[in-house]
C-alpha cells in the first residue's frame, strides 16, 4: 500500500508548491464540471477560445450596402421661401381667379411652388378634389405640372424623354420573348413607324409585371387585380367619337389615369384624367409623363392595380427612390431593369 501512495506524494507536494506561487487556485486549475474531467487552465481556455471563434466564423460577414443612387421622394428638403406668408397667400388667391396673362400666372406659380408642395404634404385631411380647387391652375394652365415637378425634382424632370428613345425598343424585344402581348391586347396591326412602336410599348407595360393586390377590409386574404384591371387603371382606350363629358361623369376608377382616343398604336387624342378633369397631352408619351408627375405634385399613391408598373417607371425611368413605389420591387421589375441596364452597356453592332 505504501508503494502505491509513494508516487502520489511528490504530485501533491508539487501542487502545494504551485499553489504557493499562484494566489488564486482557479487561475490555473479548472475543477470538474458537468461530469467532465478536471483540466488545467490553459487547456480549458483554449477550448473556450476555439468554441467562440467557431461561432464568429459561422456568422455571415457584414456587408456594407452602398447608398442608393435614387433620389429621395420622402424628404424633399425644400428651402424656406423668401416671400412672406402674406405674399404667398395673396398670390394663391390671385391665381384662383386668373388664367392670364400667361407669363404672370407662370411666375406666380413658380414663386408659390414650394409653399404649395409643403401644404399639400402636411394638410393630409384634404382630398385631391379640394387640393385642385385650391390650386386650379395646376390643371388648366399648360406646363404648370411640369414646372412644379422641375422645381421639386430638378434632376429627374426630363428623364422620360431622355431615356425612352433609347429604351423602348429593348422593352419591346423583352416583351416579345416574355409574353404574347399582341394576343392579350387584341392587336393584329403593323408597327411601321418609331412612334407606333413607342406607343405600343407604353400600352404593353402593364403586361410585364404581375397585377397588384390589396388587403380586403374585414376579410381574410388579399384581393388580386386582373390583367385587365392593371391595363385599364393605367390607360383607358376609347373609340374616336366618344363623348368625353359623359365619359368623365361616369368615371369611378382611381385617378389619375391616361385616356387614349383612337387606335392603340396611333391615338388621335390623349388626356390625363384626374378628378373628372382632363389635361390635354397630345401624345401617349407625354400622357405617361404628365400622369406620373401628377402623383408627386398632388402627393397621391399609385393605383394598387398597376403599382408594379409605376414602381418600374419611378425607379428606372425617373430615378426616384422611396416614396410612392415599393420599398423592395417585385422580381419582374428587377429583371426588366437588369435586362435594360445590360442592353444599354452592350457595344452597338455596326
mmCIF file of C-alpha atoms in Angstrom:
data_model
loop_
_atom_site.group_PDB
_atom_site.id
_atom_site.type_symbol
_atom_site.label_atom_id
_atom_site.label_comp_id
_atom_site.label_asym_id
_atom_site.label_seq_id
_atom_site.Cartn_x
_atom_site.Cartn_y
_atom_site.Cartn_z
ATOM 1 C CA UNK A 1 0.000 0.000 0.000
ATOM 2 C CA UNK A 2 2.851 2.326 0.844
ATOM 3 C CA UNK A 3 4.280 1.612 -2.596
ATOM 4 C CA UNK A 4 1.060 2.848 -4.163
ATOM 5 C CA UNK A 5 0.886 6.023 -2.110
ATOM 6 C CA UNK A 6 4.505 6.843 -2.591
ATOM 7 C CA UNK A 7 4.233 8.119 -6.188
ATOM 8 C CA UNK A 8 1.323 10.349 -5.194
ATOM 9 C CA UNK A 9 3.298 12.197 -2.591
ATOM 10 C CA UNK A 10 5.543 14.124 -4.972
ATOM 11 C CA UNK A 11 2.500 15.128 -7.025
ATOM 12 C CA UNK A 12 0.726 16.581 -4.002
ATOM 13 C CA UNK A 13 3.900 18.329 -2.948
ATOM 14 C CA UNK A 14 4.197 19.817 -6.445
ATOM 15 C CA UNK A 15 0.610 21.009 -6.313
ATOM 16 C CA UNK A 16 1.206 22.767 -2.986
ATOM 17 C CA UNK A 17 4.350 24.415 -4.317
ATOM 18 C CA UNK A 18 2.481 25.686 -7.390
ATOM 19 C CA UNK A 19 -0.385 26.944 -5.215
ATOM 20 C CA UNK A 20 2.082 28.917 -3.199
ATOM 21 C CA UNK A 21 3.203 30.652 -6.396
ATOM 22 C CA UNK A 22 -0.340 31.467 -7.520
ATOM 23 C CA UNK A 23 -2.714 33.112 -5.063
ATOM 24 C CA UNK A 24 -5.914 32.042 -6.810
ATOM 25 C CA UNK A 25 -6.125 28.300 -7.424
ATOM 26 C CA UNK A 26 -8.804 28.828 -10.102
ATOM 27 C CA UNK A 27 -6.391 30.857 -12.193
ATOM 28 C CA UNK A 28 -4.598 27.711 -13.272
ATOM 29 C CA UNK A 29 -6.784 24.777 -12.219
ATOM 30 C CA UNK A 30 -10.262 24.076 -13.664
ATOM 31 C CA UNK A 31 -12.283 21.712 -11.440
ATOM 32 C CA UNK A 32 -14.543 19.057 -12.917
ATOM 33 C CA UNK A 33 -17.882 20.429 -14.135
ATOM 34 C CA UNK A 34 -20.853 18.556 -15.537
ATOM 35 C CA UNK A 35 -19.205 15.150 -15.184
ATOM 36 C CA UNK A 36 -16.169 16.159 -17.218
ATOM 37 C CA UNK A 37 -12.618 15.507 -16.063
ATOM 38 C CA UNK A 38 -10.804 18.376 -14.463
ATOM 39 C CA UNK A 39 -8.205 20.060 -16.607
ATOM 40 C CA UNK A 40 -5.608 22.770 -16.467
ATOM 41 C CA UNK A 41 -6.451 26.410 -17.141
ATOM 42 C CA UNK A 42 -4.602 26.580 -20.470
ATOM 43 C CA UNK A 43 -6.459 23.634 -21.990
ATOM 44 C CA UNK A 44 -9.821 24.901 -20.781
ATOM 45 C CA UNK A 45 -9.055 28.382 -22.026
ATOM 46 C CA UNK A 46 -8.073 27.190 -25.476
ATOM 47 C CA UNK A 47 -11.231 25.119 -25.732
ATOM 48 C CA UNK A 48 -13.380 28.139 -24.937
ATOM 49 C CA UNK A 49 -11.480 30.320 -27.386
ATOM 50 C CA UNK A 50 -11.884 27.767 -30.160
ATOM 51 C CA UNK A 51 -15.608 27.475 -29.450
ATOM 52 C CA UNK A 52 -16.087 31.245 -29.531
ATOM 53 C CA UNK A 53 -14.063 31.618 -32.725
ATOM 54 C CA UNK A 54 -16.107 28.910 -34.435
ATOM 55 C CA UNK A 55 -19.322 30.848 -33.609
ATOM 56 C CA UNK A 56 -17.816 34.009 -35.058
ATOM 57 C CA UNK A 57 -16.789 32.192 -38.219
ATOM 58 C CA UNK A 58 -20.321 30.846 -38.686
ATOM 59 C CA UNK A 59 -21.818 34.359 -38.771
ATOM 60 C CA UNK A 60 -22.098 35.909 -42.245
ATOM 61 C CA UNK A 61 -19.700 38.766 -42.832
ATOM 62 C CA UNK A 62 -21.086 42.266 -42.537
ATOM 63 C CA UNK A 63 -21.707 43.701 -45.998
ATOM 64 C CA UNK A 64 -21.543 47.436 -46.499
ATOM 65 C CA UNK A 65 -24.558 48.373 -48.613
ATOM 66 C CA UNK A 66 -23.817 51.359 -50.843
ATOM 67 C CA UNK A 67 -26.147 54.303 -50.596
ATOM 68 C CA UNK A 68 -28.931 54.125 -53.160
ATOM 69 C CA UNK A 69 -28.410 56.427 -56.156
ATOM 70 C CA UNK A 70 -32.157 57.059 -56.300
ATOM 71 C CA UNK A 71 -33.414 60.490 -55.337
ATOM 72 C CA UNK A 72 -35.467 60.515 -52.143
ATOM 73 C CA UNK A 73 -39.110 61.455 -52.547
ATOM 74 C CA UNK A 74 -39.864 61.449 -48.845
ATOM 75 C CA UNK A 75 -37.681 64.290 -47.630
ATOM 76 C CA UNK A 76 -37.864 66.998 -50.264
ATOM 77 C CA UNK A 77 -35.619 69.251 -48.185
ATOM 78 C CA UNK A 78 -37.276 72.378 -49.542
ATOM 79 C CA UNK A 79 -35.585 75.664 -48.668
ATOM 80 C CA UNK A 80 -37.648 78.311 -46.946
ATOM 81 C CA UNK A 81 -39.406 80.740 -49.229
ATOM 82 C CA UNK A 82 -38.004 84.232 -49.389
ATOM 83 C CA UNK A 83 -41.526 85.571 -49.731
ATOM 84 C CA UNK A 84 -43.584 86.403 -46.687
ATOM 85 C CA UNK A 85 -46.555 84.204 -45.870
ATOM 86 C CA UNK A 86 -48.886 87.094 -46.628
ATOM 87 C CA UNK A 87 -47.410 87.475 -50.142
ATOM 88 C CA UNK A 88 -47.785 83.743 -50.833
ATOM 89 C CA UNK A 89 -51.404 83.850 -49.625
ATOM 90 C CA UNK A 90 -52.116 86.861 -51.850
ATOM 91 C CA UNK A 91 -50.622 85.171 -54.916
ATOM 92 C CA UNK A 92 -52.529 81.953 -54.211
ATOM 93 C CA UNK A 93 -55.787 83.908 -54.033
ATOM 94 C CA UNK A 94 -54.997 85.800 -57.252
ATOM 95 C CA UNK A 95 -54.232 82.528 -59.066
ATOM 96 C CA UNK A 96 -57.635 81.111 -58.121
ATOM 97 C CA UNK A 97 -59.382 83.725 -60.246
ATOM 98 C CA UNK A 98 -56.960 84.353 -63.127
ATOM 99 C CA UNK A 99 -55.728 82.225 -66.019
ATOM 100 C CA UNK A 100 -53.976 85.085 -67.801
ATOM 101 C CA UNK A 101 -51.752 86.861 -68.569
ATOM 102 C CA UNK A 102 -49.859 83.587 -69.023
ATOM 103 C CA UNK A 103 -46.447 84.960 -68.092
ATOM 104 C CA UNK A 104 -47.728 86.355 -64.808
ATOM 105 C CA UNK A 105 -49.528 83.103 -63.986
ATOM 106 C CA UNK A 106 -46.363 81.089 -64.641
ATOM 107 C CA UNK A 107 -44.273 83.453 -62.494
ATOM 108 C CA UNK A 108 -46.665 83.333 -59.539
ATOM 109 C CA UNK A 109 -46.977 79.572 -59.792
ATOM 110 C CA UNK A 110 -43.198 79.302 -59.724
ATOM 111 C CA UNK A 111 -42.883 81.539 -56.668
ATOM 112 C CA UNK A 112 -45.560 79.652 -54.722
ATOM 113 C CA UNK A 113 -44.427 76.139 -55.716
ATOM 114 C CA UNK A 114 -42.519 75.233 -52.548
ATOM 115 C CA UNK A 115 -45.212 76.566 -50.237
ATOM 116 C CA UNK A 116 -47.842 74.691 -52.242
ATOM 117 C CA UNK A 117 -45.877 71.433 -52.083
ATOM 118 C CA UNK A 118 -45.430 71.785 -48.333
ATOM 119 C CA UNK A 119 -49.125 72.469 -47.706
ATOM 120 C CA UNK A 120 -50.254 69.571 -49.898
ATOM 121 C CA UNK A 121 -47.998 67.200 -47.937
ATOM 122 C CA UNK A 122 -48.922 68.473 -44.487
ATOM 123 C CA UNK A 123 -52.666 69.028 -44.833
ATOM 124 C CA UNK A 124 -53.453 65.323 -45.077
ATOM 125 C CA UNK A 125 -57.141 65.769 -44.375
ATOM 126 C CA UNK A 126 -57.714 67.480 -47.743
ATOM 127 C CA UNK A 127 -58.974 65.400 -50.653
ATOM 128 C CA UNK A 128 -57.495 65.608 -54.140
ATOM 129 C CA UNK A 129 -60.613 67.445 -55.299
ATOM 130 C CA UNK A 130 -60.101 70.068 -52.575
ATOM 131 C CA UNK A 131 -56.427 70.466 -53.495
ATOM 132 C CA UNK A 132 -57.292 71.057 -57.159
ATOM 133 C CA UNK A 133 -59.971 73.543 -56.124
ATOM 134 C CA UNK A 134 -57.354 75.391 -54.065
ATOM 135 C CA UNK A 135 -54.790 75.313 -56.909
ATOM 136 C CA UNK A 136 -56.820 75.112 -60.152
ATOM 137 C CA UNK A 137 -54.032 76.483 -62.387
ATOM 138 C CA UNK A 138 -52.102 73.238 -61.922
ATOM 139 C CA UNK A 139 -54.657 71.512 -64.144
ATOM 140 C CA UNK A 140 -55.983 74.121 -66.575
ATOM 141 C CA UNK A 141 -52.814 76.048 -67.461
ATOM 142 C CA UNK A 142 -50.452 74.051 -69.704
ATOM 143 C CA UNK A 143 -46.980 73.443 -68.321
ATOM 144 C CA UNK A 144 -47.692 74.027 -64.631
ATOM 145 C CA UNK A 145 -47.457 70.354 -63.651
ATOM 146 C CA UNK A 146 -44.075 70.114 -65.362
ATOM 147 C CA UNK A 147 -42.886 73.370 -63.796
ATOM 148 C CA UNK A 148 -43.717 72.246 -60.255
ATOM 149 C CA UNK A 149 -42.080 68.872 -60.810
ATOM 150 C CA UNK A 150 -38.937 70.504 -62.215
ATOM 151 C CA UNK A 151 -38.622 72.684 -59.112
ATOM 152 C CA UNK A 152 -39.155 69.765 -56.715
ATOM 153 C CA UNK A 153 -37.119 67.144 -58.627
ATOM 154 C CA UNK A 154 -34.768 69.041 -60.952
ATOM 155 C CA UNK A 155 -32.553 66.063 -61.831
ATOM 156 C CA UNK A 156 -35.494 63.839 -62.842
ATOM 157 C CA UNK A 157 -37.733 66.229 -64.737
ATOM 158 C CA UNK A 158 -36.613 65.333 -68.277
ATOM 159 C CA UNK A 159 -35.738 61.693 -67.607
ATOM 160 C CA UNK A 160 -38.547 60.095 -69.627
ATOM 161 C CA UNK A 161 -37.795 61.972 -72.831
ATOM 162 C CA UNK A 162 -34.067 61.379 -72.450
ATOM 163 C CA UNK A 163 -34.312 57.634 -71.703
ATOM 164 C CA UNK A 164 -37.326 56.476 -73.671
ATOM 165 C CA UNK A 165 -35.911 56.900 -77.240
ATOM 166 C CA UNK A 166 -33.017 54.564 -76.391
ATOM 167 C CA UNK A 167 -35.083 52.192 -74.238
ATOM 168 C CA UNK A 168 -38.453 51.396 -75.777
ATOM 169 C CA UNK A 169 -37.121 49.062 -78.480
ATOM 170 C CA UNK A 170 -35.335 46.982 -75.828
ATOM 171 C CA UNK A 171 -38.576 46.806 -73.820
ATOM 172 C CA UNK A 172 -40.420 45.692 -76.968
ATOM 173 C CA UNK A 173 -37.777 43.000 -77.600
ATOM 174 C CA UNK A 174 -38.058 41.842 -73.988
ATOM 175 C CA UNK A 175 -41.870 41.683 -74.234
ATOM 176 C CA UNK A 176 -41.691 39.596 -77.436
ATOM 177 C CA UNK A 177 -39.695 36.976 -75.520
ATOM 178 C CA UNK A 178 -41.795 37.020 -72.352
ATOM 179 C CA UNK A 179 -45.471 37.305 -73.280
ATOM 180 C CA UNK A 180 -47.963 37.089 -76.146
ATOM 181 C CA UNK A 181 -48.773 40.769 -75.873
ATOM 182 C CA UNK A 182 -50.440 41.031 -79.312
ATOM 183 C CA UNK A 183 -52.984 38.401 -78.331
ATOM 184 C CA UNK A 184 -53.613 39.931 -74.909
ATOM 185 C CA UNK A 185 -54.085 43.437 -76.339
ATOM 186 C CA UNK A 186 -56.042 42.062 -79.311
ATOM 187 C CA UNK A 187 -53.672 43.794 -81.721
ATOM 188 C CA UNK A 188 -53.034 42.413 -85.200
ATOM 189 C CA UNK A 189 -51.775 45.535 -86.953
ATOM 190 C CA UNK A 190 -48.307 46.530 -88.077
ATOM 191 C CA UNK A 191 -45.862 48.855 -86.391
ATOM 192 C CA UNK A 192 -44.389 50.768 -89.309
ATOM 193 C CA UNK A 193 -43.071 53.876 -87.551
ATOM 194 C CA UNK A 194 -40.996 54.569 -84.467
ATOM 195 C CA UNK A 195 -43.920 56.428 -82.918
ATOM 196 C CA UNK A 196 -46.194 53.420 -83.358
ATOM 197 C CA UNK A 197 -43.586 51.141 -81.762
ATOM 198 C CA UNK A 198 -43.187 53.603 -78.900
ATOM 199 C CA UNK A 199 -46.952 53.815 -78.344
ATOM 200 C CA UNK A 200 -47.395 50.044 -78.285
ATOM 201 C CA UNK A 201 -44.511 49.739 -75.819
ATOM 202 C CA UNK A 202 -46.354 52.099 -73.464
ATOM 203 C CA UNK A 203 -49.532 50.031 -73.806
ATOM 204 C CA UNK A 204 -47.847 46.706 -73.032
ATOM 205 C CA UNK A 205 -46.006 47.893 -69.908
ATOM 206 C CA UNK A 206 -48.713 46.577 -67.510
ATOM 207 C CA UNK A 207 -48.339 43.106 -69.026
ATOM 208 C CA UNK A 208 -44.703 42.807 -67.979
ATOM 209 C CA UNK A 209 -45.460 42.819 -64.252
ATOM 210 C CA UNK A 210 -47.931 40.970 -62.034
ATOM 211 C CA UNK A 211 -51.150 42.888 -61.318
ATOM 212 C CA UNK A 212 -51.301 44.398 -57.858
ATOM 213 C CA UNK A 213 -53.132 43.168 -54.805
ATOM 214 C CA UNK A 214 -54.517 44.734 -51.654
ATOM 215 C CA UNK A 215 -55.976 43.675 -48.341
ATOM 216 C CA UNK A 216 -59.746 43.470 -48.185
ATOM 217 C CA UNK A 217 -61.307 45.337 -45.278
ATOM 218 C CA UNK A 218 -62.515 42.923 -42.635
ATOM 219 C CA UNK A 219 -61.812 39.863 -44.770
ATOM 220 C CA UNK A 220 -59.043 37.321 -44.842
ATOM 221 C CA UNK A 221 -56.691 37.148 -47.786
ATOM 222 C CA UNK A 222 -55.722 39.802 -50.322
ATOM 223 C CA UNK A 223 -57.723 40.927 -53.322
ATOM 224 C CA UNK A 224 -55.888 40.354 -56.600
ATOM 225 C CA UNK A 225 -56.339 42.594 -59.625
ATOM 226 C CA UNK A 226 -56.771 41.050 -63.070
ATOM 227 C CA UNK A 227 -54.576 41.833 -66.055
ATOM 228 C CA UNK A 228 -57.436 43.862 -67.488
ATOM 229 C CA UNK A 229 -57.708 45.839 -64.248
ATOM 230 C CA UNK A 230 -53.989 46.631 -64.384
ATOM 231 C CA UNK A 231 -54.248 47.796 -68.012
ATOM 232 C CA UNK A 232 -57.332 49.977 -67.643
ATOM 233 C CA UNK A 233 -56.136 51.593 -64.420
ATOM 234 C CA UNK A 234 -53.108 52.709 -66.441
ATOM 235 C CA UNK A 235 -54.596 53.553 -69.857
ATOM 236 C CA UNK A 236 -58.261 53.615 -70.813
ATOM 237 C CA UNK A 237 -58.718 53.268 -74.595
ATOM 238 C CA UNK A 238 -61.859 54.643 -76.216
ATOM 239 C CA UNK A 239 -63.035 54.820 -79.809
ATOM 240 C CA UNK A 240 -62.991 58.008 -81.836
ATOM 241 C CA UNK A 241 -66.184 59.975 -81.245
ATOM 242 C CA UNK A 242 -66.514 59.134 -77.559
ATOM 243 C CA UNK A 243 -68.500 61.693 -75.581
ATOM 244 C CA UNK A 244 -65.763 62.999 -73.265
ATOM 245 C CA UNK A 245 -68.056 64.847 -70.772
ATOM 246 C CA UNK A 246 -70.280 61.772 -70.443
ATOM 247 C CA UNK A 247 -67.206 59.559 -70.047
ATOM 248 C CA UNK A 248 -65.820 61.766 -67.267
ATOM 249 C CA UNK A 249 -69.149 61.840 -65.484
ATOM 250 C CA UNK A 250 -69.219 58.038 -65.407
ATOM 251 C CA UNK A 251 -65.635 57.576 -64.197
ATOM 252 C CA UNK A 252 -65.447 55.617 -60.957
ATOM 253 C CA UNK A 253 -61.924 54.218 -61.035
ATOM 254 C CA UNK A 254 -58.904 55.533 -59.190
ATOM 255 C CA UNK A 255 -57.365 58.598 -60.802
ATOM 256 C CA UNK A 256 -55.177 59.865 -62.418
ATOM 257 C CA UNK A 257 -55.004 57.640 -65.473
ATOM 258 C CA UNK A 258 -54.354 58.081 -69.188
ATOM 259 C CA UNK A 259 -57.243 58.311 -71.654
ATOM 260 C CA UNK A 260 -56.328 57.446 -75.260
ATOM 261 C CA UNK A 261 -58.870 58.009 -78.034
ATOM 262 C CA UNK A 262 -58.342 56.082 -81.258
ATOM 263 C CA UNK A 263 -56.172 53.154 -82.256
ATOM 264 C CA UNK A 264 -53.678 51.649 -79.845
ATOM 265 C CA UNK A 265 -50.636 52.401 -81.975
ATOM 266 C CA UNK A 266 -51.843 55.802 -83.226
ATOM 267 C CA UNK A 267 -54.238 57.551 -80.816
ATOM 268 C CA UNK A 268 -55.809 60.759 -82.107
ATOM 269 C CA UNK A 269 -56.244 62.339 -78.681
ATOM 270 C CA UNK A 270 -54.540 61.699 -75.346
ATOM 271 C CA UNK A 271 -55.587 63.088 -71.958
ATOM 272 C CA UNK A 272 -54.742 62.521 -68.337
ATOM 273 C CA UNK A 273 -57.891 62.261 -66.226
ATOM 274 C CA UNK A 274 -57.834 63.490 -62.644
ATOM 275 C CA UNK A 275 -60.932 64.237 -60.552
ATOM 276 C CA UNK A 276 -63.074 64.110 -63.703
ATOM 277 C CA UNK A 277 -60.991 66.830 -65.301
ATOM 278 C CA UNK A 278 -58.702 66.366 -68.283
ATOM 279 C CA UNK A 279 -55.181 67.533 -69.046
ATOM 280 C CA UNK A 280 -54.593 67.575 -72.817
ATOM 281 C CA UNK A 281 -51.307 65.827 -73.564
ATOM 282 C CA UNK A 282 -51.095 65.490 -77.337
ATOM 283 C CA UNK A 283 -49.165 62.200 -77.321
ATOM 284 C CA UNK A 284 -49.107 58.961 -75.376
ATOM 285 C CA UNK A 285 -45.562 59.534 -74.154
ATOM 286 C CA UNK A 286 -46.500 62.988 -72.896
ATOM 287 C CA UNK A 287 -49.503 61.446 -71.183
ATOM 288 C CA UNK A 288 -47.216 58.992 -69.385
ATOM 289 C CA UNK A 289 -45.024 61.876 -68.253
ATOM 290 C CA UNK A 290 -47.897 64.060 -67.010
ATOM 291 C CA UNK A 291 -49.671 61.182 -65.259
ATOM 292 C CA UNK A 292 -46.533 60.166 -63.380
ATOM 293 C CA UNK A 293 -45.733 63.726 -62.306
ATOM 294 C CA UNK A 294 -49.278 64.273 -61.019
ATOM 295 C CA UNK A 295 -48.759 61.532 -58.429
ATOM 296 C CA UNK A 296 -45.950 63.610 -56.938
ATOM 297 C CA UNK A 297 -47.374 67.089 -57.398
ATOM 298 C CA UNK A 298 -50.662 66.110 -55.732
ATOM 299 C CA UNK A 299 -48.952 63.630 -53.357
ATOM 300 C CA UNK A 300 -51.136 60.704 -54.449
ATOM 301 C CA UNK A 301 -50.500 56.977 -54.185
ATOM 302 C CA UNK A 302 -50.306 54.771 -57.261
ATOM 303 C CA UNK A 303 -53.401 52.752 -58.216
ATOM 304 C CA UNK A 304 -52.970 49.408 -56.481
ATOM 305 C CA UNK A 305 -53.950 47.508 -59.623
ATOM 306 C CA UNK A 306 -50.855 48.668 -61.550
ATOM 307 C CA UNK A 307 -48.486 49.632 -58.736
ATOM 308 C CA UNK A 308 -45.683 47.448 -60.108
ATOM 309 C CA UNK A 309 -45.751 49.266 -63.437
ATOM 310 C CA UNK A 310 -45.406 52.648 -61.753
ATOM 311 C CA UNK A 311 -42.719 51.247 -59.471
ATOM 312 C CA UNK A 312 -40.697 50.408 -62.603
ATOM 313 C CA UNK A 313 -41.294 53.836 -64.173
ATOM 314 C CA UNK A 314 -40.383 55.558 -60.911
ATOM 315 C CA UNK A 315 -37.125 53.715 -60.301
ATOM 316 C CA UNK A 316 -35.784 53.035 -63.787
ATOM 317 C CA UNK A 317 -37.063 55.969 -65.830
ATOM 318 C CA UNK A 318 -37.139 58.813 -63.301
ATOM 319 C CA UNK A 319 -34.585 57.510 -60.803
ATOM 320 C CA UNK A 320 -36.772 58.343 -57.803
ATOM 321 C CA UNK A 321 -36.390 56.350 -54.600
ATOM 322 C CA UNK A 322 -38.570 55.664 -51.571
ATOM 323 C CA UNK A 323 -41.999 57.202 -51.523
ATOM 324 C CA UNK A 324 -44.703 56.075 -53.913
ATOM 325 C CA UNK A 325 -43.374 52.719 -55.076
ATOM 326 C CA UNK A 326 -42.425 49.571 -53.238
ATOM 327 C CA UNK A 327 -39.551 49.519 -50.773
ATOM 328 C CA UNK A 328 -38.496 46.272 -52.466
ATOM 329 C CA UNK A 329 -39.553 45.762 -56.070
ATOM 330 C CA UNK A 330 -41.139 42.525 -57.244
ATOM 331 C CA UNK A 331 -38.732 40.217 -59.152
ATOM 332 C CA UNK A 332 -40.201 41.046 -62.564
ATOM 333 C CA UNK A 333 -39.387 44.735 -62.081
ATOM 334 C CA UNK A 334 -35.817 43.926 -61.098
ATOM 335 C CA UNK A 335 -35.437 41.524 -64.035
ATOM 336 C CA UNK A 336 -36.536 44.115 -66.580
ATOM 337 C CA UNK A 337 -34.310 46.781 -65.049
ATOM 338 C CA UNK A 338 -31.339 44.388 -65.186
ATOM 339 C CA UNK A 339 -32.135 43.492 -68.802
ATOM 340 C CA UNK A 340 -32.341 47.138 -69.863
ATOM 341 C CA UNK A 341 -29.199 48.041 -67.955
ATOM 342 C CA UNK A 342 -27.291 45.221 -69.664
ATOM 343 C CA UNK A 343 -28.677 46.164 -73.066
ATOM 344 C CA UNK A 344 -27.531 49.759 -72.573
ATOM 345 C CA UNK A 345 -23.973 48.682 -71.761
ATOM 346 C CA UNK A 346 -23.581 46.237 -74.648
ATOM 347 C CA UNK A 347 -21.459 47.528 -77.546
ATOM 348 C CA UNK A 348 -23.507 48.536 -80.535
ATOM 349 C CA UNK A 349 -23.359 46.265 -83.597
ATOM 350 C CA UNK A 350 -22.303 48.084 -86.711
#
